[in-house]
Amino acid sequence: MARRHDPERRDRIIDACLDVIAEHGVAGASHRRVAAAADVPLGSMTYHFEGIDELLYLAFERFSIQEAAHFERRMHAATTFEEAIEAMLRITTEDVFDSQRDLILTHELYALAARRPEFRELCHRWMGRSRAALERQFDARTARILDALNEGLTTQRALDTQPWGTAVVVDAIQRVTRSRQPPSPRPDDGSPSPAQSR
């Protein structure tokens, strides 16, 4: 029987691996389960990937790239300090962990990263992209704090048994950024500055 032409099979397996992790966890992501989810022969797993570790890495790499790109789109659309604050609010309250699937995938990745350096490097690159996007409007230190704040707030909001409003998030972001807001430009009225008048 002629082999079915299926050029997107490898990509489909990677996507299916994420679905399996979301449903069964990393521990349940076997070759057999992923092959069934991708609707491919079991032999395709060893044909396209050296082993389950390579597949897990590629799946989490794809997930982290997609999430980082979404964060970047929000921040790159912000052209003023005020818009950047609003973007941070939207990211924290609407984008991150906007589904149970994203919550599970993120924490499954974190659990792997806590044990294995190659997955820790994935997280490092993900955080690096987030901070670089924040640095379009904030200094590097504030960007790092905001990135960590976003991580903590979204995790607690997602796992808390009581629903959160946005007030706590707004307050937290304002506390971090209030003292770091760029000074408003002074009107050029021709009067000397304090330094010039000395």
GROMACS .gro file of C-alpha atoms in nm:
model
  198
    1MET     CA    1   0.000   0.000   0.000
    2ALA     CA    2   0.135   0.345  -0.090
    3ARG     CA    3   0.245   0.560   0.199
    4ARG     CA    4   0.005   0.846   0.270
    5HIS     CA    5   0.159   1.185   0.198
    6ASP     CA    6   0.136   1.379   0.522
    7PRO     CA    7   0.392   1.664   0.530
    8GLU     CA    8   0.235   1.824   0.840
    9ARG     CA    9   0.248   1.508   1.048
   10ARG     CA   10   0.545   1.615   1.261
   11ASP     CA   11   0.382   1.947   1.351
   12ARG     CA   12   0.056   1.771   1.428
   13ILE     CA   13   0.232   1.535   1.666
   14ILE     CA   14   0.393   1.827   1.850
   15ASP     CA   15   0.055   1.999   1.888
   16ALA     CA   16  -0.105   1.673   2.000
   17CYS     CA   17   0.167   1.630   2.261
   18LEU     CA   18   0.061   1.960   2.420
   19ASP     CA   19  -0.300   1.843   2.426
   20VAL     CA   20  -0.198   1.518   2.593
   21ILE     CA   21   0.012   1.700   2.853
   22ALA     CA   22  -0.280   1.931   2.928
   23GLU     CA   23  -0.507   1.631   2.985
   24HIS     CA   24  -0.273   1.376   3.143
   25GLY     CA   25   0.037   1.568   3.254
   26VAL     CA   26   0.394   1.507   3.146
   27ALA     CA   27   0.392   1.172   3.325
   28GLY     CA   28   0.102   1.059   3.107
   29ALA     CA   29   0.247   1.178   2.777
   30SER     CA   30   0.337   0.841   2.630
   31HIS     CA   31   0.416   0.770   2.266
   32ARG     CA   32   0.096   0.572   2.237
   33ARG     CA   33  -0.127   0.847   2.377
   34VAL     CA   34   0.031   1.118   2.163
   35ALA     CA   35   0.009   0.907   1.847
   36ALA     CA   36  -0.360   0.842   1.913
   37ALA     CA   37  -0.427   1.212   1.976
   38ALA     CA   38  -0.246   1.305   1.654
   39ASP     CA   39  -0.417   1.025   1.460
   40VAL     CA   40  -0.087   0.885   1.332
   41PRO     CA   41   0.065   0.536   1.341
   42LEU     CA   42   0.267   0.461   1.652
   43GLY     CA   43   0.575   0.416   1.435
   44SER     CA   44   0.561   0.783   1.341
   45MET     CA   45   0.678   0.872   1.689
   46THR     CA   46   1.017   0.708   1.654
   47TYR     CA   47   1.044   0.811   1.288
   48HIS     CA   48   1.012   1.185   1.363
   49PHE     CA   49   1.161   1.205   1.714
   50GLU     CA   50   1.457   1.046   1.888
   51GLY     CA   51   1.251   0.985   2.197
   52ILE     CA   52   0.981   1.125   2.425
   53ASP     CA   53   1.226   1.376   2.576
   54GLU     CA   54   1.284   1.541   2.238
   55LEU     CA   55   0.911   1.556   2.174
   56LEU     CA   56   0.842   1.710   2.515
   57TYR     CA   57   1.112   1.971   2.456
   58LEU     CA   58   0.979   2.067   2.112
   59ALA     CA   59   0.622   2.083   2.242
   60PHE     CA   60   0.710   2.310   2.534
   61GLU     CA   61   0.934   2.519   2.310
   62ARG     CA   62   0.640   2.578   2.077
   63PHE     CA   63   0.412   2.665   2.368
   64SER     CA   64   0.659   2.913   2.521
   65ILE     CA   65   0.722   3.083   2.185
   66GLN     CA   66   0.348   3.125   2.126
   67GLU     CA   67   0.291   3.269   2.474
   68ALA     CA   68   0.587   3.507   2.447
   69ALA     CA   69   0.467   3.631   2.109
   70HIS     CA   70   0.124   3.710   2.253
   71PHE     CA   71   0.286   3.909   2.535
   72GLU     CA   72   0.503   4.096   2.285
   73ARG     CA   73   0.205   4.192   2.070
   74ARG     CA   74   0.035   4.351   2.369
   75MET     CA   75   0.341   4.547   2.477
   76HIS     CA   76   0.450   4.650   2.128
   77ALA     CA   77   0.107   4.803   2.066
   78ALA     CA   78   0.159   5.034   2.364
   79THR     CA   79   0.317   5.360   2.250
   80THR     CA   80   0.288   5.560   2.575
   81PHE     CA   81   0.357   5.494   2.941
   82GLU     CA   82  -0.017   5.492   3.014
   83GLU     CA   83  -0.084   5.242   2.736
   84ALA     CA   84   0.194   5.021   2.871
   85ILE     CA   85   0.027   5.016   3.213
   86GLU     CA   86  -0.303   4.923   3.049
   87ALA     CA   87  -0.129   4.650   2.848
   88MET     CA   88   0.017   4.504   3.167
   89LEU     CA   89  -0.329   4.501   3.322
   90ARG     CA   90  -0.475   4.322   3.019
   91ILE     CA   91  -0.192   4.070   3.013
   92THR     CA   92  -0.232   3.988   3.381
   93THR     CA   93  -0.612   3.976   3.396
   94GLU     CA   94  -0.706   3.853   3.048
   95ASP     CA   95  -0.418   3.691   2.861
   96VAL     CA   96  -0.206   3.481   3.094
   97PHE     CA   97  -0.376   3.158   3.200
   98ASP     CA   98  -0.690   3.260   3.013
   99SER     CA   99  -0.766   2.889   2.990
  100GLN     CA  100  -0.717   2.590   3.217
  101ARG     CA  101  -0.504   2.438   2.941
  102ASP     CA  102  -0.252   2.725   2.952
  103LEU     CA  103  -0.238   2.708   3.331
  104ILE     CA  104  -0.163   2.337   3.329
  105LEU     CA  105   0.093   2.355   3.047
  106THR     CA  106   0.280   2.639   3.214
  107HIS     CA  107   0.308   2.463   3.547
  108GLU     CA  108   0.397   2.131   3.388
  109LEU     CA  109   0.683   2.316   3.216
  110TYR     CA  110   0.787   2.478   3.545
  111ALA     CA  111   0.796   2.139   3.717
  112LEU     CA  112   1.027   2.006   3.446
  113ALA     CA  113   1.239   2.320   3.455
  114ALA     CA  114   1.291   2.280   3.829
  115ARG     CA  115   1.462   1.947   3.761
  116ARG     CA  116   1.614   1.970   3.416
  117PRO     CA  117   1.847   2.243   3.284
  118GLU     CA  118   1.731   2.224   2.922
  119PHE     CA  119   1.373   2.308   3.022
  120ARG     CA  120   1.500   2.577   3.257
  121GLU     CA  121   1.670   2.734   2.956
  122LEU     CA  122   1.334   2.739   2.776
  123CYS     CA  123   1.185   2.933   3.068
  124HIS     CA  124   1.483   3.166   3.068
  125ARG     CA  125   1.433   3.252   2.701
  126TRP     CA  126   1.060   3.301   2.757
  127MET     CA  127   1.124   3.540   3.046
  128GLY     CA  128   1.389   3.718   2.842
  129ARG     CA  129   1.142   3.793   2.565
  130SER     CA  130   0.884   3.920   2.814
  131ARG     CA  131   1.134   4.151   2.980
  132ALA     CA  132   1.260   4.282   2.647
  133ALA     CA  133   0.902   4.369   2.552
  134LEU     CA  134   0.851   4.547   2.885
  135GLU     CA  135   1.174   4.740   2.840
  136ARG     CA  136   1.019   4.927   2.549
  137GLN     CA  137   0.841   5.138   2.812
  138PHE     CA  138   1.013   5.058   3.143
  139ASP     CA  139   1.372   5.050   3.266
  140ALA     CA  140   1.535   4.706   3.296
  141ARG     CA  141   1.491   4.678   3.673
  142THR     CA  142   1.124   4.773   3.660
  143ALA     CA  143   1.070   4.533   3.370
  144ARG     CA  144   1.212   4.248   3.577
  145ILE     CA  145   0.990   4.336   3.874
  146LEU     CA  146   0.680   4.366   3.654
  147ASP     CA  147   0.753   4.032   3.489
  148ALA     CA  148   0.781   3.864   3.830
  149LEU     CA  149   0.472   4.046   3.953
  150ASN     CA  150   0.275   3.929   3.651
  151GLU     CA  151   0.388   3.572   3.715
  152GLY     CA  152   0.285   3.576   4.079
  153LEU     CA  153  -0.044   3.757   4.033
  154THR     CA  154  -0.162   3.538   3.747
  155THR     CA  155  -0.071   3.220   3.933
  156GLN     CA  156  -0.255   3.325   4.249
  157ARG     CA  157  -0.558   3.449   4.053
  158ALA     CA  158  -0.575   3.119   3.864
  159LEU     CA  159  -0.540   2.895   4.169
  160ASP     CA  160  -0.738   3.088   4.428
  161THR     CA  161  -1.078   2.939   4.510
  162GLN     CA  162  -1.228   3.287   4.538
  163PRO     CA  163  -1.263   3.501   4.224
  164TRP     CA  164  -1.043   3.808   4.197
  165GLY     CA  165  -1.141   4.143   4.060
  166THR     CA  166  -0.893   4.367   3.885
  167ALA     CA  167  -0.850   4.614   4.172
  168VAL     CA  168  -0.565   4.424   4.338
  169VAL     CA  169  -0.386   4.390   4.006
  170VAL     CA  170  -0.425   4.758   3.923
  171ASP     CA  171  -0.297   4.856   4.268
  172ALA     CA  172   0.005   4.625   4.243
  173ILE     CA  173   0.106   4.754   3.899
  174GLN     CA  174   0.064   5.114   4.010
  175ARG     CA  175   0.274   5.058   4.321
  176VAL     CA  176   0.561   4.923   4.111
  177THR     CA  177   0.543   5.185   3.838
  178ARG     CA  178   0.436   5.497   4.029
  179SER     CA  179   0.784   5.604   4.134
  180ARG     CA  180   0.928   5.511   3.797
  181GLN     CA  181   0.694   5.705   3.572
  182PRO     CA  182   0.885   5.927   3.328
  183PRO     CA  183   0.864   6.294   3.432
  184SER     CA  184   0.619   6.505   3.239
  185PRO     CA  185   0.795   6.735   2.990
  186ARG     CA  186   0.825   7.091   3.120
  187PRO     CA  187   0.686   7.366   2.900
  188ASP     CA  188   0.960   7.553   2.723
  189ASP     CA  189   0.869   7.905   2.836
  190GLY     CA  190   1.221   8.038   2.811
  191SER     CA  191   1.266   8.061   3.187
  192PRO     CA  192   1.597   7.933   3.325
  193SER     CA  193   1.614   7.600   3.496
  194PRO     CA  194   1.706   7.586   3.866
  195ALA     CA  195   2.058   7.486   3.770
  196GLN     CA  196   2.089   7.778   3.528
  197SER     CA  197   1.966   8.031   3.782
  198ARG     CA  198   2.232   7.944   4.037
   0.00000   0.00000   0.00000
